Short mmCIF file of C-alpha atoms in Angstrom, two decimals:
data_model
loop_
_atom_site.label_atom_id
_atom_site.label_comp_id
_atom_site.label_asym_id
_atom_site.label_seq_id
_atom_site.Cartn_x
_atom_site.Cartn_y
_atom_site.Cartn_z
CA UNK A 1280 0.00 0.00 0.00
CA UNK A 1281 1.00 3.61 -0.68
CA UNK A 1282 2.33 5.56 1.86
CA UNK A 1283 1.14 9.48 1.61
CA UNK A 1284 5.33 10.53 1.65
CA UNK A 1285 6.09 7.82 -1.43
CA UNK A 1286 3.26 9.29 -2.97
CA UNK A 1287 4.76 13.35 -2.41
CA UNK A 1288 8.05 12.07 -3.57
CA UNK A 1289 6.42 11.01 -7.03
CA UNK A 1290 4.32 14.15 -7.43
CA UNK A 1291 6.64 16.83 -6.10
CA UNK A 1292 6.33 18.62 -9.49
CA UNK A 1293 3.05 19.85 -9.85
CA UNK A 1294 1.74 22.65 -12.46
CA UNK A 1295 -1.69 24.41 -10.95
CA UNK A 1296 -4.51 26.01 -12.62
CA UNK A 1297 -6.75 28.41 -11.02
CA UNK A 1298 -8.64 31.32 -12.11
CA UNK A 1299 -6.50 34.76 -12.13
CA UNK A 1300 -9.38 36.15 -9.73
CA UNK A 1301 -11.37 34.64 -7.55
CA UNK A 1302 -13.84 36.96 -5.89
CA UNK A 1303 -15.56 34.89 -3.06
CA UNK A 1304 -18.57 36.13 -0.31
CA UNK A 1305 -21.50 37.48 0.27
CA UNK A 1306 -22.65 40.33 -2.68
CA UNK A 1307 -19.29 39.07 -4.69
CA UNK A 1308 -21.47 39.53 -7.84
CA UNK A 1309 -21.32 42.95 -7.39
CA UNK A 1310 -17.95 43.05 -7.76
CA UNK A 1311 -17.95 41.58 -11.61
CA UNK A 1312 -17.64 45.30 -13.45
CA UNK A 1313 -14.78 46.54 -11.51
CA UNK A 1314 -12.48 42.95 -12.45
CA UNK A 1315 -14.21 43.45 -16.43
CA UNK A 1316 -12.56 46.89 -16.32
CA UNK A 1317 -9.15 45.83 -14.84
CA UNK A 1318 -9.28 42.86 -17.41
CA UNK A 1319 -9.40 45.57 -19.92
CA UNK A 1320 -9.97 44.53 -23.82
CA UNK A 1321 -13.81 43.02 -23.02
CA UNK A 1322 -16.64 44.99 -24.20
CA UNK A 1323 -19.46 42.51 -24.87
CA UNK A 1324 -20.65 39.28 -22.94
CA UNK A 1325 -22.49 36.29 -24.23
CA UNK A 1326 -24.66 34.86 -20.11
CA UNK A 1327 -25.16 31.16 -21.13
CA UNK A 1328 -27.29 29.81 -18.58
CA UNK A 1329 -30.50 27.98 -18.41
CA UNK A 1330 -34.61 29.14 -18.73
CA UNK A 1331 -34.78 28.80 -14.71
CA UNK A 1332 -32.21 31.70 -14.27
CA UNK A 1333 -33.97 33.99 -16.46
CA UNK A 1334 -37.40 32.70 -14.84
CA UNK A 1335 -36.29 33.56 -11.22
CA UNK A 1336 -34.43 37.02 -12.34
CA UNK A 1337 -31.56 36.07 -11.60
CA UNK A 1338 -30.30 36.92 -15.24
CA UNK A 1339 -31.91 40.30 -15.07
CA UNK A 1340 -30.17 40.74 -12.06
CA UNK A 1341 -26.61 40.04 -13.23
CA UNK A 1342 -27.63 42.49 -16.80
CA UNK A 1343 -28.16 45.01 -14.35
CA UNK A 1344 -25.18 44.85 -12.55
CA UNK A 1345 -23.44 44.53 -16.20
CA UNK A 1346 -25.50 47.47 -17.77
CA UNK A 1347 -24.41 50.06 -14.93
CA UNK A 1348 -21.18 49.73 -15.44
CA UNK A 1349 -21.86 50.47 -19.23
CA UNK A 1350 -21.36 46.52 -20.26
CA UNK A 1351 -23.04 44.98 -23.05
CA UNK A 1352 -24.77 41.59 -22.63
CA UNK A 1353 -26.75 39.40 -24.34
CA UNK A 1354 -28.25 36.11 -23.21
CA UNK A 1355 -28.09 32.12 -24.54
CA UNK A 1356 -30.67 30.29 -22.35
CA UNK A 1357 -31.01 27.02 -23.99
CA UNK A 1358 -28.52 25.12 -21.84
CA UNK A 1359 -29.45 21.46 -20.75
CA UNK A 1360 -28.75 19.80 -17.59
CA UNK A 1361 -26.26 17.17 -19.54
CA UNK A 1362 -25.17 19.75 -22.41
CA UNK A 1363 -24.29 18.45 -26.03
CA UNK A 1364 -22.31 19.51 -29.11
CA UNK A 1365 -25.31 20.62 -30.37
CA UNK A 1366 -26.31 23.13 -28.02
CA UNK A 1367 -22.69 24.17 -27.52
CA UNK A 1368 -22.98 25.09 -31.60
CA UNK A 1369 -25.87 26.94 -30.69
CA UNK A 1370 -24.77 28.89 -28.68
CA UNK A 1371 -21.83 29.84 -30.80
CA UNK A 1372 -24.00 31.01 -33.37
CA UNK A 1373 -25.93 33.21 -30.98
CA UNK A 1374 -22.60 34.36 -29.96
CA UNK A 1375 -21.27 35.33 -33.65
CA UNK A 1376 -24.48 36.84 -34.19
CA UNK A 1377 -24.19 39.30 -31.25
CA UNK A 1378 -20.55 39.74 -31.59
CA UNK A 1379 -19.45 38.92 -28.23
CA UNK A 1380 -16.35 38.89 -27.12
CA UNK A 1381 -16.08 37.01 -23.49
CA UNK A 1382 -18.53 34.43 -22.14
CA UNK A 1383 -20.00 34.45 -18.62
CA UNK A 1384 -21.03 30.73 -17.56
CA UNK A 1385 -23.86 31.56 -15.30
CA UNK A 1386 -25.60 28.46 -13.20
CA UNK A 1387 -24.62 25.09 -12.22
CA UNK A 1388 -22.51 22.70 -13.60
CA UNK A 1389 -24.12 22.66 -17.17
CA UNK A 1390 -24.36 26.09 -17.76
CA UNK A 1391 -20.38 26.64 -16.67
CA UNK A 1392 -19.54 23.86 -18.83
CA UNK A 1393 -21.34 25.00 -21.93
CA UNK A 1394 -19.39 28.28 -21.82
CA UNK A 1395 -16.82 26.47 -21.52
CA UNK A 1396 -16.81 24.87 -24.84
CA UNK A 1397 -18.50 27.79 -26.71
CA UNK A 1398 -15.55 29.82 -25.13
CA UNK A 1399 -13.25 27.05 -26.57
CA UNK A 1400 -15.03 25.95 -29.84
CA UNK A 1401 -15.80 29.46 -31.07
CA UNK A 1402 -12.48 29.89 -32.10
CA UNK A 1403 -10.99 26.60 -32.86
CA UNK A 1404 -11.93 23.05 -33.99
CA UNK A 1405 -16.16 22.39 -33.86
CA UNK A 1406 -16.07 19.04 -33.84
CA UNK A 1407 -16.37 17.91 -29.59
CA UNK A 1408 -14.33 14.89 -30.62
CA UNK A 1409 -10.93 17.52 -30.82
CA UNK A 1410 -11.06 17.67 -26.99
CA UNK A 1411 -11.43 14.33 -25.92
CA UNK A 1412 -8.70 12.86 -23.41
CA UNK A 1413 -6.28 12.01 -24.27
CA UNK A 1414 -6.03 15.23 -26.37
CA UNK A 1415 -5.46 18.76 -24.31
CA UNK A 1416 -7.17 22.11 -24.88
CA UNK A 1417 -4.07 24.47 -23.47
CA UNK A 1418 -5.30 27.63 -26.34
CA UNK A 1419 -6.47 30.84 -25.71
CA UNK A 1420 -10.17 30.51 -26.38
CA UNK A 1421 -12.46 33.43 -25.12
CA UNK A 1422 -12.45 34.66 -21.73
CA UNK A 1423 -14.49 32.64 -19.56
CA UNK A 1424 -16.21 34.00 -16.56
CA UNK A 1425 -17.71 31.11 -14.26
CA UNK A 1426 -20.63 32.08 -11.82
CA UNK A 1427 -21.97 29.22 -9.81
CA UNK A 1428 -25.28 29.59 -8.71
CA UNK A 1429 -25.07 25.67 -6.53
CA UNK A 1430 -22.92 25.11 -4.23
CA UNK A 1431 -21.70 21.60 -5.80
CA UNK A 1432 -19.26 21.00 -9.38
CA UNK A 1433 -16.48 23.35 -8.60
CA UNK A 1434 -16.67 23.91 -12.17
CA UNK A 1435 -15.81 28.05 -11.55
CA UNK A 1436 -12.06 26.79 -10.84
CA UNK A 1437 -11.47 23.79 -13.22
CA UNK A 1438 -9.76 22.55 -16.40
CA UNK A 1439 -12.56 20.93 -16.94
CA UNK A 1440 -15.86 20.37 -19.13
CA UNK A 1441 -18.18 17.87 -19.80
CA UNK A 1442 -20.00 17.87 -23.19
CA UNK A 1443 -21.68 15.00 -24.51
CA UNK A 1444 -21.29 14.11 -28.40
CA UNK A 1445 -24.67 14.05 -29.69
CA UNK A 1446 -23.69 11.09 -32.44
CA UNK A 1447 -22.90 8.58 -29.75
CA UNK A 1448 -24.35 9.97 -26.76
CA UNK A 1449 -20.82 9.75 -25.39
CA UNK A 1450 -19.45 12.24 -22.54
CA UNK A 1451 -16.41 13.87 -22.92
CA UNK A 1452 -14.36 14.90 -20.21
CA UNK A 1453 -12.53 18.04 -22.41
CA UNK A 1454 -9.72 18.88 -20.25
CA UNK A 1455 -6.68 21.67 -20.17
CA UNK A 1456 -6.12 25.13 -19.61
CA UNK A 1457 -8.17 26.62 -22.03
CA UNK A 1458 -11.00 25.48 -19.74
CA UNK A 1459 -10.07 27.30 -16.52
CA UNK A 1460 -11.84 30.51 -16.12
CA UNK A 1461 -10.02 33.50 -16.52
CA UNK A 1462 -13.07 35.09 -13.57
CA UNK A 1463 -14.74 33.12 -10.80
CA UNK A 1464 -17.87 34.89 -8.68
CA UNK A 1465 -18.56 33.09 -5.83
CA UNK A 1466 -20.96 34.46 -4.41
CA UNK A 1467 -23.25 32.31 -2.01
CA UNK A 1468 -26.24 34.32 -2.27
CA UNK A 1469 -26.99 33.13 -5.16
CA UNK A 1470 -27.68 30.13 -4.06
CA UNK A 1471 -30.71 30.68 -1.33
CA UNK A 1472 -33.34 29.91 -3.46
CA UNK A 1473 -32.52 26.43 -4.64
CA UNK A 1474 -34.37 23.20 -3.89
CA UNK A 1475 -33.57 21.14 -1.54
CA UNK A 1476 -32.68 18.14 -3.69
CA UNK A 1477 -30.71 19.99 -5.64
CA UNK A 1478 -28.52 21.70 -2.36
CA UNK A 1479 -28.37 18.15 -1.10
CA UNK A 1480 -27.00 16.29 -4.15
CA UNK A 1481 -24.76 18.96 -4.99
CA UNK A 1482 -23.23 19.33 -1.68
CA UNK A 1483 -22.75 15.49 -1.87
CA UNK A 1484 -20.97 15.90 -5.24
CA UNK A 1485 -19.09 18.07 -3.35
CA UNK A 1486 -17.93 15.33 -0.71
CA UNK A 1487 -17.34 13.18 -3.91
CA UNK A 1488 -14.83 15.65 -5.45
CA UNK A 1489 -13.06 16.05 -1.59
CA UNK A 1490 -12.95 12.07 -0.78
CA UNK A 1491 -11.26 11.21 -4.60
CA UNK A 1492 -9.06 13.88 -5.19
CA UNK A 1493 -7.75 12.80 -1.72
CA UNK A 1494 -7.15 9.36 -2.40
CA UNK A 1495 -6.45 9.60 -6.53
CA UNK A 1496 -3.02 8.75 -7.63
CA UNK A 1497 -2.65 12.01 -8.72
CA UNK A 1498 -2.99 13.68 -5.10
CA UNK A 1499 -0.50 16.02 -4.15
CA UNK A 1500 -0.06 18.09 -1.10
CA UNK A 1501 -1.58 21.17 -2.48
CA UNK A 1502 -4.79 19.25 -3.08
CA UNK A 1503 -4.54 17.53 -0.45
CA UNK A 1504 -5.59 20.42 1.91
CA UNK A 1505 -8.15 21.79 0.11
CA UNK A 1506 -9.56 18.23 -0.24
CA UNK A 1507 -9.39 17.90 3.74
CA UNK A 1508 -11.03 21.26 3.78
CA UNK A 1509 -13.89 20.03 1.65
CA UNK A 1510 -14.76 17.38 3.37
CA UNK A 1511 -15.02 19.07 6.49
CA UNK A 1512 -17.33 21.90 5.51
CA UNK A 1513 -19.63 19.66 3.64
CA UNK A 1514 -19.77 17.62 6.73
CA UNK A 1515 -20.20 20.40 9.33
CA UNK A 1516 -22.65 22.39 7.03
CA UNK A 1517 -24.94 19.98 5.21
CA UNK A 1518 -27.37 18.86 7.76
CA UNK A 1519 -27.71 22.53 9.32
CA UNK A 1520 -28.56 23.55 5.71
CA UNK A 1521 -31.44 20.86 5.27
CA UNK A 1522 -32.62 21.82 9.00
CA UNK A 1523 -32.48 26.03 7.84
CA UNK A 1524 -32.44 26.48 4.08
CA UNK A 1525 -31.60 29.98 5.00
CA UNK A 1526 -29.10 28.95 7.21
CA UNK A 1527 -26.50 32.18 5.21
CA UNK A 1528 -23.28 30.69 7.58
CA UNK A 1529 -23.92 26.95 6.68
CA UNK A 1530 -24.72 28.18 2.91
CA UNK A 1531 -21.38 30.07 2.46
CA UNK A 1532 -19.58 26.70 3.92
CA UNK A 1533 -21.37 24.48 0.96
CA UNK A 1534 -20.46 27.02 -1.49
CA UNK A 1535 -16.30 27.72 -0.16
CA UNK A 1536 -16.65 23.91 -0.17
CA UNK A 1537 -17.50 23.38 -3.40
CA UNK A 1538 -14.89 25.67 -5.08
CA UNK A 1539 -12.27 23.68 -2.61
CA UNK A 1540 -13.34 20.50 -4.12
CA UNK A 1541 -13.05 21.60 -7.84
CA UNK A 1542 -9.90 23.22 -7.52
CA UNK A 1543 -8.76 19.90 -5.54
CA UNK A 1544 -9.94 17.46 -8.58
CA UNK A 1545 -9.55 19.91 -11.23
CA UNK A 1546 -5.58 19.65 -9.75
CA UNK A 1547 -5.28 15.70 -8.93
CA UNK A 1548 -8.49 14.70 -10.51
CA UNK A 1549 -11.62 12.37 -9.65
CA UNK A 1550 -11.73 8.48 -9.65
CA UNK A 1551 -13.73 5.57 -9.70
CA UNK A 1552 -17.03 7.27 -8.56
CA UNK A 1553 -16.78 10.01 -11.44
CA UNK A 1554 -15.79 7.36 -13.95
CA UNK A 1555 -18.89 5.14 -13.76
CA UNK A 1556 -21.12 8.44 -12.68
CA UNK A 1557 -20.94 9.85 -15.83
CA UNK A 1558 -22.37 6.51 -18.14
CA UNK A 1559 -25.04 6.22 -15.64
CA UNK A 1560 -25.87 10.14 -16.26
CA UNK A 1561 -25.75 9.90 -19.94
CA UNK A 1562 -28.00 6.60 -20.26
CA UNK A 1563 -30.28 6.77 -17.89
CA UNK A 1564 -30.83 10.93 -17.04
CA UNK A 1565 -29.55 10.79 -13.59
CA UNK A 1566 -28.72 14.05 -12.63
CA UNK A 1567 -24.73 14.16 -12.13
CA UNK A 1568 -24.70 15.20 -8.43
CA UNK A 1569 -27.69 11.75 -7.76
CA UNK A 1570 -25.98 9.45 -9.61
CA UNK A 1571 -22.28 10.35 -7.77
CA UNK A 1572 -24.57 9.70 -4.26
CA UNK A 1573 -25.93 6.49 -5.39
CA UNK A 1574 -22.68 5.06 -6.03
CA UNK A 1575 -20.10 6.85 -3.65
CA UNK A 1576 -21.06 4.22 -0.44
CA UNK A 1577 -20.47 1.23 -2.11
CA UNK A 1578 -17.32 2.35 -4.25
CA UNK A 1579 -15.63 3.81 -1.14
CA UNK A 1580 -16.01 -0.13 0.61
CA UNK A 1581 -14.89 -1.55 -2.34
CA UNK A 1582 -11.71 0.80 -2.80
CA UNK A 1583 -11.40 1.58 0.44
CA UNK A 1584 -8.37 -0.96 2.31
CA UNK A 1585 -6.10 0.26 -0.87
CA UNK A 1586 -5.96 3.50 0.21
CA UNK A 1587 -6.33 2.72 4.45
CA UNK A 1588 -4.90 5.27 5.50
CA UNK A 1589 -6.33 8.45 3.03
CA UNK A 1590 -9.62 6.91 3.45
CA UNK A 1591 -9.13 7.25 7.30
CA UNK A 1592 -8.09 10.80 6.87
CA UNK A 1593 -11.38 11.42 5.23
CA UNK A 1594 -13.22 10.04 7.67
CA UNK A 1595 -11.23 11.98 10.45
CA UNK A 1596 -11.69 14.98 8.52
CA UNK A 1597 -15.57 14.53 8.29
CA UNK A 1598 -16.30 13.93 11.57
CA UNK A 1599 -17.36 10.66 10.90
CA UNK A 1600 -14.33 9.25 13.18
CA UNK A 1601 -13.17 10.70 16.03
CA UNK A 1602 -9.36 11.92 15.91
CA UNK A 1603 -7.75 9.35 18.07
CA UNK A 1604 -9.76 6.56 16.08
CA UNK A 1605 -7.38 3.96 14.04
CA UNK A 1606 -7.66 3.76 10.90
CA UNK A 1607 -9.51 0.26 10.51
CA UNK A 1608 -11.96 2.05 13.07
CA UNK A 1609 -12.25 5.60 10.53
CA UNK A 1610 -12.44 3.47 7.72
CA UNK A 1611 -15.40 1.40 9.00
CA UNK A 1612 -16.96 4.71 10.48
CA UNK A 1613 -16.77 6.58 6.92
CA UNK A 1614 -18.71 3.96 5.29
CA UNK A 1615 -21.17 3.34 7.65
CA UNK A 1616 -21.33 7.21 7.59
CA UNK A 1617 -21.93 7.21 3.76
CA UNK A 1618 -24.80 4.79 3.62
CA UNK A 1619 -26.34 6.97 6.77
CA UNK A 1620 -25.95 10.34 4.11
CA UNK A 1621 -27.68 8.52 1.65
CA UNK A 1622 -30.52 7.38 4.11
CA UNK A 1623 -30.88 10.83 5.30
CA UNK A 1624 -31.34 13.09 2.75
CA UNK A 1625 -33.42 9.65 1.08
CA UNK A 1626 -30.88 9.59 -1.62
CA UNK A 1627 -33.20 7.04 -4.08
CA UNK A 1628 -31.25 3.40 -5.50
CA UNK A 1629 -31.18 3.19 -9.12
CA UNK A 1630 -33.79 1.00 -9.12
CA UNK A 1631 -36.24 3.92 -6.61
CA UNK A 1632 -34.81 6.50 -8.83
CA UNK A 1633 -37.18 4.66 -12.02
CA UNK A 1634 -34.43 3.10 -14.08
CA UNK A 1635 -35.39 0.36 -16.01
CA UNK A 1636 -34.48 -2.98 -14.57
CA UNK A 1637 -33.99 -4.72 -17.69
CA UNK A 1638 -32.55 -1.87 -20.05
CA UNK A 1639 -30.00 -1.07 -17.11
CA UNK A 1640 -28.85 -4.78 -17.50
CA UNK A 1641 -28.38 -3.97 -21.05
CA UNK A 1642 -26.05 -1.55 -21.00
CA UNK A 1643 -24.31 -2.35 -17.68
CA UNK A 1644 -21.18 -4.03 -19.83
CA UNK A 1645 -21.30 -0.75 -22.28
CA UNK A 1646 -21.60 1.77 -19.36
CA UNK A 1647 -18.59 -0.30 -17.65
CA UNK A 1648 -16.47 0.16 -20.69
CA UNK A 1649 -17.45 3.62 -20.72
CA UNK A 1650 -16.47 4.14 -17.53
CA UNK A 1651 -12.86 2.70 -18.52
CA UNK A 1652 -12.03 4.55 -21.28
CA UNK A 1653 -12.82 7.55 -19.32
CA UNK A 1654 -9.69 7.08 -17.58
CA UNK A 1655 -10.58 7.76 -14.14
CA UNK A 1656 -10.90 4.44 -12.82
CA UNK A 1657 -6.78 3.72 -13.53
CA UNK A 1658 -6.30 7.01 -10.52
CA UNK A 1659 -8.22 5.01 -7.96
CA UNK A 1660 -6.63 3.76 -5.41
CA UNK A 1661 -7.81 -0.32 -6.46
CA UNK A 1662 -8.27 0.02 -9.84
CA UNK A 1663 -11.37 -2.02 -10.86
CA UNK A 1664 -11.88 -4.80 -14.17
CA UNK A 1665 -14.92 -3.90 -16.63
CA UNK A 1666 -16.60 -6.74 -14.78
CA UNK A 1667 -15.81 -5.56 -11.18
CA UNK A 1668 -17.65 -2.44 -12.63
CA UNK A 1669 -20.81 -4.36 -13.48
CA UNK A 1670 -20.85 -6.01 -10.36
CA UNK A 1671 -20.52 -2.28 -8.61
CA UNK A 1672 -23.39 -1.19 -10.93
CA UNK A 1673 -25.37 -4.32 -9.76
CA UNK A 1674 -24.29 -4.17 -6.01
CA UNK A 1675 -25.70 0.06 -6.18
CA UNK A 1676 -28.66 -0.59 -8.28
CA UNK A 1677 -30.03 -2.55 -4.99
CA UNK A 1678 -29.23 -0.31 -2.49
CA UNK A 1679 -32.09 1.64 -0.97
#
């Protein structure tokens, strides 16, 4: 087993990507024109975010803001909670068409992630396949300017997007530093108003990004704290959240926790939860955030005496285990403490969640292989067979 000081020796060189400013706290949004204007050369800005933004005013809200300080905007709300090629094309053509000349990512993960690409595609290669991994987007696309309005993907301060390619249905992972954006507003006002199943399974994709950017092959010690640091402010602030929606100190921990956990994946990446999350999202409509829940529990147990002694620092770091606990006490602690989320905050099984019992068998060894090529699985810390992966699939589909 890996020892955390073999594993610093390996990865003492590290390059880091963040955004070059990172405005975080309460009214933060406010603070958009005055970094535009330091920035310098923009003039015009495509908001891609979805129909529920403009619906609840928060888009008015940030063309406001905009508009005062004599900023031009115009607005691409057709995002979709997995986003495509397709849509990422229209948006580009909404964007030629209004002659913009930066590109504010304004919502969750989707929304972020489609500006992404437009940001990216608008000026080089259209065709999604371009990007995929191996292959790295380090060009100077647009100016991206990331706004989260859930406290969950971290996507404000990462190299990374998800599109899926509308021929196959395949998601791509598009990865490198033309991703990262060059503004992040974090702001965690913006996110008072969302649902509660939302908050929840966003904060747990939050845990998700803390546990397996602490335990990838790939960790390093500056991810390593911020990964700590996620975990324990999902931990101390989810359940005082679900008691007080309005709870404004556990809401600014969920969001500081979230933009942790990205820029602690986006820098030593995600595993074996991400890796078969993402099939499961793309065949079956589970929303990202869900489908990380239903399968974090019983991929941590199956990972979990490969990596001891990470694992145990997770659990310390969540509270689940006390500080003096052993490890083979933390490490029983954190998954006992994982099913016990789920049961909580009635995280459904695949099977509650409406999936079809018989077209999920289908595609089980195709989702598996999926999940492989992604890549991620290879950075856990027991790196699983395509058929270990089925039997995952099968062992999550029946918990409840």
């Amino acid at each position: 087993m890996e020892r955390e000081r073999d594993r610093l020796i390996k990865r003492e060189n590290v390059r880091v990507c963040i955004p070059r400013y990172l405005q975080i706290g309460k009214g933060s949004l406010n603070e958009l024109p005055e970094i535009i204007k330091i920035l310098g050369s923009i003039k015009s800005l495509l908001i891609v975010t979805d129909k529920q933004m403009v619906a609840f005013g928060y888009v008015k809200m940030l063309q406001e803001v905009l508009s005062k300080a004599g900023l031009k905007s115009d607005v691409f709300d057709d995002t979709v909670p997995d986003p495509t090629d397709t849509v990422v094309l229209q948006g580009i053509k909404f964007l030629e068409k209004c002659k913009n000349d930066a590109v504010i990512g304004f919502g969750g993960g989707s929304p972020m992630d489609t500006a992404k690409a437009i940001a990216a595609m608008a000026k080089f290669s259209k065709n999604i396949q371009d990007y995929k991994p191996p292959s790295m987007f380090d060009k100077k696309g647009l100016p991206i300017i990331a706004i989260p309005t859930t406290a969950g993907t971290g996507s404000e301060v990462t190299h990374h997007a998800v599109i899926i390619d509308s021929n196959n249905n395949e998601k791509i992972s598009c990865r490198g530093e033309g991703f990262v954006p060059i503004v992040a507003i974090v702001d965690y006002d913006l996110t008072l108003s969302k649902p509660r199943r939302l908050t929840i399974d966003s904060a747990i994709d939050t845990l998700t990004h803390g546990i397996e950017a602490y335990v990838s092959k790939k960790a390093t010690l500056f991810s390593d704290r911020m990964a700590l640091d996620t975990i324990r402010l999902v931990m101390k602030n989810i359940y005082a959240v679900d008691k007080n929606p309005k709870d404004l100190k556990a809401r600014e921990g969920l969001m500081l926790a979230a933009t942790l956990g990205g820029l602690a994946f986006s820098n030593a990446s995600i595993c074996l939860v991400h890796g078969m999350s993402r099939p499961l999202g793309s065949n079956f409509k589970v929303p990202h955030g869900l489908s990380n829940a239903m399968l974090l529990p019983t991929i941590t147990e199956f990972s979990i005496e490969h990596a001891k002694s990470r694992y145990a620092d997770c659990s310390r770091a969540g509270e689940f285990a006390l500080p003096q606990d052993n490890d083979d006490v933390a490490c029983n602690k954190l998954i006992k403490g994982l099913y016990k989320i789920n049961k909580d905050f009635e995280v459904p099984s695949m099977k509650n969640f409406g999936i079809n019992q018989k077209n999920f068998e289908e595609e089980l060894e195709n989702m598996a292989t999926d999940a492989e090529n992604s890549g991620a699985p290879n950075l856990n810390p027991r790196v699983p067979s395509v058929n270990e992966m089925v039997d995952l699939y099968g062992q999550a589909w029946r918990v409840s």
